[in-house]
Amino acid sequence: MTEGRPEQEIVSVEISPEEAHALRARSAIARLGPEHPDALTAMRELARVLASAPGRGEEAVELYQHVARTQWAVLGDRHEETLRTSAELAGVLRDTGQLRLSETAWRDTFRAQADTLGRDHPDALRSAAGLAAVLEDLGRAPEAEPLLRDVLERRVRLLGRDHPDALSSANAHAASLLKCGRHSEAEHSLRALVPRLENRYGRDHEATIATRSNLGAVLVRLDRHAEAEEHIRAVVQSLEATVGPHHDSTFTARNNLAAVLHAMQRYEDAVPILRAVLDGHVALHGDEHPTTVGTRNNLANVLIDVGRHAEATELLDRCVRDYHRIYGPGHPRLRAAEEDLAWLRDGPAPR
């Protein structure tokens, strides 16, 4: 309030990005109405910010669902903005651990984009990759691999083999080969890809790190443990220097390091790493997220091998309940956890 005098700042108030986008969304709704395309865009931007804020994922899902339903009614189910919202919703459903809902959302979005925009459109290719990623999360890598191979081939044809999107697709496809048990093919692809990424980006770039991590995982499967440990320790060191010790990617790399130590029967070295990783995932994602549950299962398996059966039984009992909720009955991860739990409760003989 200037009372005719020049404006002068009285106080500066800092607000969070979530609060700023909430103010913009409320203003757009008040000025334009809740169904106006610009108001819907403002709400989607708020949902995007909420999705990146710790502990706000469920709120983001609810807001994305509201925007998607309204866009379906106002713009139509095949409108570009509707499909963009549907793709972002599918991604947040995956991030919050709602994998089967995410699969449905990705599948519907991909089909609609392929029909309206064509299979070569960048949005359709991103949705195909998103669908493949959640299929892998659900333990259905053989369904994901052809999708990722198709995305890779299209991006190489459209963009060239050294385009960032093509390089990213090459790593994703190689990782899928690994998850399908096609280890020799995966190693061949990854060994060719690592130097290309190092030449383009450097050793500590996220793309190079991701590919070296996958190469380490392949070497574990091929029982070349010393070489695998060397790669994975380098990945951990790079991630700690670039994104920090408490980043999700760093926790994943440490989990992989524990896996190779477990394979080398260095159980006492693996246990504290997995305990720290589990604590980190709980802090980032909560107790019931699939990533947290998977780490808990990994820790239980190492504890079995060091003879701490009571603690392993407690952890596996919880994993069985969570896997049943996440994947449903009959899933391979659920069956494996159930078998280990039954073995422990029967009074295990040495394995």
GROMACS .gro file of C-alpha atoms in nm:
model
  351
    1MET     CA    1   0.000   0.000   0.000
    2THR     CA    2   0.185   0.306  -0.124
    3GLU     CA    3  -0.066   0.591  -0.047
    4GLY     CA    4   0.052   0.770  -0.358
    5ARG     CA    5   0.422   0.729  -0.283
    6PRO     CA    6   0.655   0.517  -0.498
    7GLU     CA    7   0.627   0.143  -0.438
    8GLN     CA    8   0.867   0.006  -0.182
    9GLU     CA    9   0.920  -0.354  -0.077
   10ILE     CA   10   0.810  -0.406   0.282
   11VAL     CA   11   0.883  -0.775   0.325
   12SER     CA   12   0.992  -1.068   0.109
   13VAL     CA   13   0.821  -1.402   0.168
   14GLU     CA   14   0.969  -1.723   0.029
   15ILE     CA   15   0.725  -1.997  -0.073
   16SER     CA   16   0.787  -2.349  -0.197
   17PRO     CA   17   0.750  -2.452  -0.564
   18GLU     CA   18   0.440  -2.653  -0.464
   19GLU     CA   19   0.281  -2.343  -0.307
   20ALA     CA   20   0.371  -2.127  -0.606
   21HIS     CA   21   0.214  -2.368  -0.855
   22ALA     CA   22  -0.092  -2.413  -0.631
   23LEU     CA   23  -0.142  -2.036  -0.635
   24ARG     CA   24  -0.113  -2.029  -1.015
   25ALA     CA   25  -0.360  -2.317  -1.050
   26ARG     CA   26  -0.615  -2.156  -0.817
   27SER     CA   27  -0.580  -1.826  -1.001
   28ALA     CA   28  -0.633  -1.992  -1.340
   29ILE     CA   29  -0.940  -2.177  -1.212
   30ALA     CA   30  -1.085  -1.857  -1.065
   31ARG     CA   31  -1.025  -1.655  -1.385
   32LEU     CA   32  -1.106  -1.915  -1.648
   33GLY     CA   33  -1.311  -2.187  -1.483
   34PRO     CA   34  -1.210  -2.542  -1.384
   35GLU     CA   35  -1.255  -2.688  -1.733
   36HIS     CA   36  -1.059  -2.429  -1.931
   37PRO     CA   37  -0.756  -2.582  -2.106
   38ASP     CA   38  -0.518  -2.329  -1.948
   39ALA     CA   39  -0.654  -2.408  -1.600
   40LEU     CA   40  -0.609  -2.779  -1.667
   41THR     CA   41  -0.251  -2.717  -1.782
   42ALA     CA   42  -0.182  -2.523  -1.460
   43MET     CA   43  -0.320  -2.813  -1.255
   44ARG     CA   44  -0.105  -3.061  -1.446
   45GLU     CA   45   0.202  -2.848  -1.378
   46LEU     CA   46   0.113  -2.851  -1.008
   47ALA     CA   47   0.079  -3.231  -1.022
   48ARG     CA   48   0.422  -3.252  -1.185
   49VAL     CA   49   0.578  -3.050  -0.903
   50LEU     CA   50   0.401  -3.259  -0.638
   51ALA     CA   51   0.528  -3.577  -0.802
   52SER     CA   52   0.887  -3.461  -0.755
   53ALA     CA   53   0.836  -3.360  -0.391
   54PRO     CA   54   0.910  -3.624  -0.125
   55GLY     CA   55   0.595  -3.780   0.017
   56ARG     CA   56   0.356  -3.603  -0.222
   57GLY     CA   57   0.325  -3.877  -0.484
   58GLU     CA   58  -0.028  -3.986  -0.391
   59GLU     CA   59  -0.149  -3.625  -0.411
   60ALA     CA   60   0.008  -3.598  -0.754
   61VAL     CA   61  -0.171  -3.914  -0.870
   62GLU     CA   62  -0.509  -3.783  -0.754
   63LEU     CA   63  -0.456  -3.448  -0.928
   64TYR     CA   64  -0.334  -3.612  -1.250
   65GLN     CA   65  -0.641  -3.838  -1.248
   66HIS     CA   66  -0.871  -3.537  -1.205
   67VAL     CA   67  -0.702  -3.350  -1.492
   68ALA     CA   68  -0.710  -3.658  -1.717
   69ARG     CA   69  -1.083  -3.720  -1.655
   70THR     CA   70  -1.166  -3.356  -1.725
   71GLN     CA   71  -0.956  -3.349  -2.041
   72TRP     CA   72  -1.126  -3.665  -2.163
   73ALA     CA   73  -1.464  -3.493  -2.121
   74VAL     CA   74  -1.362  -3.151  -2.257
   75LEU     CA   75  -1.095  -3.226  -2.518
   76GLY     CA   76  -1.152  -3.591  -2.601
   77ASP     CA   77  -0.959  -3.908  -2.519
   78ARG     CA   78  -0.725  -3.877  -2.821
   79HIS     CA   79  -0.637  -3.509  -2.782
   80GLU     CA   80  -0.262  -3.440  -2.756
   81GLU     CA   81  -0.298  -3.272  -2.415
   82THR     CA   82  -0.508  -3.559  -2.280
   83LEU     CA   83  -0.248  -3.812  -2.392
   84ARG     CA   84   0.034  -3.605  -2.245
   85THR     CA   85  -0.142  -3.603  -1.908
   86SER     CA   86  -0.208  -3.978  -1.934
   87ALA     CA   87   0.160  -4.046  -1.998
   88GLU     CA   88   0.268  -3.838  -1.697
   89LEU     CA   89   0.006  -4.014  -1.482
   90ALA     CA   90   0.140  -4.354  -1.591
   91GLY     CA   91   0.490  -4.252  -1.488
   92VAL     CA   92   0.382  -4.129  -1.145
   93LEU     CA   93   0.181  -4.448  -1.086
   94ARG     CA   94   0.501  -4.642  -1.146
   95ASP     CA   95   0.702  -4.412  -0.919
   96THR     CA   96   0.451  -4.462  -0.636
   97GLY     CA   97   0.463  -4.841  -0.674
   98GLN     CA   98   0.119  -4.889  -0.835
   99LEU     CA   99   0.264  -5.108  -1.106
  100ARG     CA  100  -0.045  -5.279  -1.246
  101LEU     CA  101  -0.230  -4.948  -1.274
  102SER     CA  102   0.079  -4.801  -1.438
  103GLU     CA  103   0.087  -5.083  -1.693
  104THR     CA  104  -0.275  -5.018  -1.789
  105ALA     CA  105  -0.216  -4.643  -1.819
  106TRP     CA  106   0.099  -4.685  -2.027
  107ARG     CA  107  -0.061  -4.944  -2.254
  108ASP     CA  108  -0.369  -4.728  -2.322
  109THR     CA  109  -0.159  -4.417  -2.381
  110PHE     CA  110   0.085  -4.594  -2.613
  111ARG     CA  111  -0.193  -4.743  -2.825
  112ALA     CA  112  -0.371  -4.408  -2.857
  113GLN     CA  113  -0.051  -4.223  -2.948
  114ALA     CA  114   0.049  -4.489  -3.201
  115ASP     CA  115  -0.295  -4.464  -3.364
  116THR     CA  116  -0.312  -4.084  -3.373
  117LEU     CA  117   0.052  -3.977  -3.405
  118GLY     CA  118   0.217  -4.284  -3.558
  119ARG     CA  119   0.462  -4.536  -3.413
  120ASP     CA  120   0.762  -4.316  -3.501
  121HIS     CA  121   0.639  -4.012  -3.307
  122PRO     CA  122   0.863  -3.922  -3.010
  123ASP     CA  123   0.566  -3.935  -2.769
  124ALA     CA  124   0.469  -4.284  -2.885
  125LEU     CA  125   0.829  -4.404  -2.851
  126ARG     CA  126   0.854  -4.262  -2.497
  127SER     CA  127   0.530  -4.437  -2.402
  128ALA     CA  128   0.652  -4.767  -2.548
  129ALA     CA  129   0.968  -4.735  -2.336
  130GLY     CA  130   0.757  -4.646  -2.030
  131LEU     CA  131   0.537  -4.952  -2.081
  132ALA     CA  132   0.846  -5.172  -2.118
  133ALA     CA  133   0.997  -5.035  -1.797
  134VAL     CA  134   0.690  -5.119  -1.589
  135LEU     CA  135   0.666  -5.465  -1.749
  136GLU     CA  136   1.023  -5.526  -1.631
  137ASP     CA  137   0.926  -5.404  -1.284
  138LEU     CA  138   0.649  -5.663  -1.289
  139GLY     CA  139   0.899  -5.936  -1.373
  140ARG     CA  140   0.782  -5.971  -1.735
  141ALA     CA  141   1.106  -5.888  -1.916
  142PRO     CA  142   1.035  -6.117  -2.217
  143GLU     CA  143   0.735  -5.895  -2.296
  144ALA     CA  144   0.941  -5.578  -2.256
  145GLU     CA  145   1.239  -5.677  -2.472
  146PRO     CA  146   1.062  -5.664  -2.814
  147LEU     CA  147   0.916  -5.322  -2.728
  148LEU     CA  148   1.258  -5.186  -2.636
  149ARG     CA  149   1.420  -5.340  -2.944
  150ASP     CA  150   1.156  -5.172  -3.163
  151VAL     CA  151   1.212  -4.835  -2.992
  152LEU     CA  152   1.588  -4.869  -3.041
  153GLU     CA  153   1.559  -4.958  -3.409
  154ARG     CA  154   1.321  -4.669  -3.479
  155ARG     CA  155   1.535  -4.415  -3.297
  156VAL     CA  156   1.852  -4.527  -3.474
  157ARG     CA  157   1.675  -4.502  -3.810
  158LEU     CA  158   1.519  -4.162  -3.734
  159LEU     CA  159   1.794  -3.995  -3.531
  160GLY     CA  160   2.120  -4.182  -3.593
  161ARG     CA  161   2.304  -4.428  -3.369
  162ASP     CA  162   2.487  -4.160  -3.166
  163HIS     CA  163   2.186  -3.943  -3.083
  164PRO     CA  164   2.129  -3.924  -2.703
  165ASP     CA  165   1.788  -4.090  -2.733
  166ALA     CA  166   1.932  -4.374  -2.943
  167LEU     CA  167   2.217  -4.425  -2.695
  168SER     CA  168   1.970  -4.432  -2.406
  169SER     CA  169   1.758  -4.687  -2.592
  170ALA     CA  170   2.063  -4.903  -2.661
  171ASN     CA  171   2.134  -4.919  -2.287
  172ALA     CA  172   1.769  -4.993  -2.203
  173HIS     CA  173   1.757  -5.276  -2.457
  174ALA     CA  174   2.082  -5.427  -2.332
  175ALA     CA  175   1.948  -5.415  -1.976
  176SER     CA  176   1.636  -5.594  -2.097
  177LEU     CA  177   1.850  -5.868  -2.254
  178LEU     CA  178   2.014  -5.908  -1.914
  179LYS     CA  179   1.677  -5.942  -1.741
  180CYS     CA  180   1.572  -6.201  -2.000
  181GLY     CA  181   1.878  -6.411  -1.915
  182ARG     CA  182   2.044  -6.343  -2.252
  183HIS     CA  183   2.371  -6.256  -2.083
  184SER     CA  184   2.618  -6.298  -2.369
  185GLU     CA  185   2.409  -6.075  -2.597
  186ALA     CA  186   2.380  -5.816  -2.322
  187GLU     CA  187   2.756  -5.815  -2.255
  188HIS     CA  188   2.833  -5.773  -2.624
  189SER     CA  189   2.597  -5.474  -2.652
  190LEU     CA  190   2.716  -5.308  -2.332
  191ARG     CA  191   3.088  -5.347  -2.403
  192ALA     CA  192   3.035  -5.176  -2.737
  193LEU     CA  193   2.823  -4.902  -2.581
  194VAL     CA  194   3.044  -4.799  -2.284
  195PRO     CA  195   3.329  -4.644  -2.490
  196ARG     CA  196   3.082  -4.460  -2.715
  197LEU     CA  197   2.922  -4.303  -2.409
  198GLU     CA  198   3.256  -4.221  -2.248
  199ASN     CA  199   3.371  -4.048  -2.568
  200ARG     CA  200   3.050  -3.846  -2.593
  201TYR     CA  201   2.978  -3.763  -2.229
  202GLY     CA  202   3.271  -3.865  -2.007
  203ARG     CA  203   3.303  -4.133  -1.739
  204ASP     CA  204   3.087  -3.961  -1.475
  205HIS     CA  205   2.785  -3.877  -1.692
  206GLU     CA  206   2.460  -4.044  -1.588
  207ALA     CA  207   2.428  -4.231  -1.918
  208THR     CA  208   2.779  -4.375  -1.891
  209ILE     CA  209   2.723  -4.466  -1.527
  210ALA     CA  210   2.395  -4.647  -1.606
  211THR     CA  211   2.559  -4.852  -1.882
  212ARG     CA  212   2.862  -4.945  -1.670
  213SER     CA  213   2.624  -5.051  -1.394
  214ASN     CA  214   2.442  -5.281  -1.635
  215LEU     CA  215   2.774  -5.422  -1.756
  216GLY     CA  216   2.868  -5.498  -1.396
  217ALA     CA  217   2.537  -5.678  -1.347
  218VAL     CA  218   2.598  -5.888  -1.659
  219LEU     CA  219   2.944  -5.985  -1.538
  220VAL     CA  220   2.792  -6.104  -1.210
  221ARG     CA  221   2.559  -6.333  -1.404
  222LEU     CA  222   2.856  -6.461  -1.603
  223ASP     CA  223   3.041  -6.542  -1.275
  224ARG     CA  224   3.318  -6.290  -1.350
  225HIS     CA  225   3.287  -6.142  -1.005
  226ALA     CA  226   3.617  -5.962  -0.961
  227GLU     CA  227   3.568  -5.772  -1.288
  228ALA     CA  228   3.208  -5.697  -1.191
  229GLU     CA  229   3.311  -5.561  -0.851
  230GLU     CA  230   3.561  -5.326  -1.018
  231HIS     CA  231   3.293  -5.182  -1.247
  232ILE     CA  232   3.029  -5.148  -0.976
  233ARG     CA  233   3.264  -4.981  -0.725
  234ALA     CA  234   3.353  -4.728  -0.995
  235VAL     CA  235   2.982  -4.666  -1.052
  236VAL     CA  236   2.922  -4.610  -0.679
  237GLN     CA  237   3.215  -4.367  -0.664
  238SER     CA  238   3.090  -4.171  -0.967
  239LEU     CA  239   2.736  -4.147  -0.830
  240GLU     CA  240   2.848  -4.035  -0.486
  241ALA     CA  241   3.051  -3.759  -0.651
  242THR     CA  242   2.778  -3.646  -0.893
  243VAL     CA  243   2.432  -3.697  -0.737
  244GLY     CA  244   2.534  -3.758  -0.375
  245PRO     CA  245   2.530  -4.049  -0.130
  246HIS     CA  246   2.157  -4.037  -0.060
  247HIS     CA  247   2.026  -4.041  -0.418
  248ASP     CA  248   1.808  -4.326  -0.544
  249SER     CA  249   2.062  -4.414  -0.814
  250THR     CA  250   2.341  -4.434  -0.556
  251PHE     CA  251   2.135  -4.671  -0.342
  252THR     CA  252   2.071  -4.889  -0.647
  253ALA     CA  253   2.444  -4.903  -0.722
  254ARG     CA  254   2.525  -4.999  -0.363
  255ASN     CA  255   2.260  -5.270  -0.381
  256ASN     CA  256   2.435  -5.404  -0.691
  257LEU     CA  257   2.768  -5.395  -0.508
  258ALA     CA  258   2.614  -5.597  -0.224
  259ALA     CA  259   2.487  -5.846  -0.482
  260VAL     CA  260   2.833  -5.909  -0.622
  261LEU     CA  261   2.979  -5.940  -0.271
  262HIS     CA  262   2.703  -6.190  -0.191
  263ALA     CA  263   2.792  -6.389  -0.503
  264MET     CA  264   3.157  -6.391  -0.390
  265GLN     CA  265   3.041  -6.525  -0.049
  266ARG     CA  266   3.162  -6.209   0.127
  267TYR     CA  267   2.842  -6.203   0.328
  268GLU     CA  268   2.961  -5.993   0.621
  269ASP     CA  269   3.068  -5.720   0.378
  270ALA     CA  270   2.729  -5.726   0.203
  271VAL     CA  271   2.504  -5.705   0.513
  272PRO     CA  272   2.589  -5.348   0.630
  273ILE     CA  273   2.565  -5.217   0.273
  274LEU     CA  274   2.216  -5.363   0.234
  275ARG     CA  275   2.104  -5.235   0.574
  276ALA     CA  276   2.206  -4.882   0.474
  277VAL     CA  277   2.040  -4.916   0.133
  278LEU     CA  278   1.717  -5.039   0.293
  279ASP     CA  279   1.715  -4.742   0.532
  280GLY     CA  280   1.772  -4.510   0.236
  281HIS     CA  281   1.486  -4.655   0.032
  282VAL     CA  282   1.251  -4.634   0.331
  283ALA     CA  283   1.338  -4.266   0.369
  284LEU     CA  284   1.290  -4.196  -0.003
  285HIS     CA  285   0.995  -4.418  -0.093
  286GLY     CA  286   0.836  -4.551   0.225
  287ASP     CA  287   0.811  -4.901   0.369
  288GLU     CA  288   0.582  -5.053   0.104
  289HIS     CA  289   0.733  -4.934  -0.224
  290PRO     CA  290   0.846  -5.218  -0.458
  291THR     CA  291   1.206  -5.095  -0.447
  292THR     CA  292   1.204  -5.104  -0.068
  293VAL     CA  293   1.048  -5.449  -0.065
  294GLY     CA  294   1.306  -5.582  -0.312
  295THR     CA  295   1.592  -5.452  -0.099
  296ARG     CA  296   1.436  -5.608   0.212
  297ASN     CA  297   1.423  -5.940   0.026
  298ASN     CA  298   1.789  -5.907  -0.076
  299LEU     CA  299   1.891  -5.841   0.285
  300ALA     CA  300   1.693  -6.145   0.402
  301ASN     CA  301   1.876  -6.370   0.157
  302VAL     CA  302   2.217  -6.253   0.274
  303LEU     CA  303   2.112  -6.294   0.638
  304ILE     CA  304   2.016  -6.655   0.561
  305ASP     CA  305   2.368  -6.720   0.436
  306VAL     CA  306   2.525  -6.576   0.751
  307GLY     CA  307   2.295  -6.785   0.969
  308ARG     CA  308   2.075  -6.507   1.110
  309HIS     CA  309   1.757  -6.702   1.043
  310ALA     CA  310   1.523  -6.532   1.291
  311GLU     CA  311   1.577  -6.189   1.139
  312ALA     CA  312   1.559  -6.330   0.785
  313THR     CA  313   1.225  -6.498   0.868
  314GLU     CA  314   1.080  -6.171   0.995
  315LEU     CA  315   1.191  -5.984   0.683
  316LEU     CA  316   1.066  -6.251   0.442
  317ASP     CA  317   0.728  -6.271   0.613
  318ARG     CA  318   0.683  -5.903   0.542
  319CYS     CA  319   0.810  -5.942   0.184
  320VAL     CA  320   0.553  -6.215   0.114
  321ARG     CA  321   0.268  -5.989   0.225
  322ASP     CA  322   0.400  -5.697   0.022
  323TYR     CA  323   0.470  -5.902  -0.292
  324HIS     CA  324   0.117  -6.041  -0.277
  325ARG     CA  325  -0.019  -5.686  -0.265
  326ILE     CA  326   0.210  -5.551  -0.537
  327TYR     CA  327   0.213  -5.837  -0.789
  328GLY     CA  328  -0.078  -6.063  -0.701
  329PRO     CA  329  -0.079  -6.441  -0.648
  330GLY     CA  330   0.153  -6.665  -0.847
  331HIS     CA  331   0.416  -6.405  -0.933
  332PRO     CA  332   0.773  -6.546  -0.949
  333ARG     CA  333   0.905  -6.304  -0.687
  334LEU     CA  334   0.621  -6.394  -0.452
  335ARG     CA  335   0.674  -6.768  -0.506
  336ALA     CA  336   1.050  -6.738  -0.440
  337ALA     CA  337   0.992  -6.547  -0.117
  338GLU     CA  338   0.726  -6.797  -0.006
  339GLU     CA  339   0.962  -7.089  -0.073
  340ASP     CA  340   1.246  -6.929   0.124
  341LEU     CA  341   1.009  -6.849   0.411
  342ALA     CA  342   0.872  -7.205   0.421
  343TRP     CA  343   1.229  -7.341   0.416
  344LEU     CA  344   1.321  -7.124   0.714
  345ARG     CA  345   1.011  -7.219   0.913
  346ASP     CA  346   1.069  -7.592   0.853
  347GLY     CA  347   1.402  -7.573   1.033
  348PRO     CA  348   1.647  -7.523   0.749
  349ALA     CA  349   1.929  -7.756   0.665
  350PRO     CA  350   2.243  -7.590   0.527
  351ARG     CA  351   2.196  -7.487   0.165
   0.00000   0.00000   0.00000
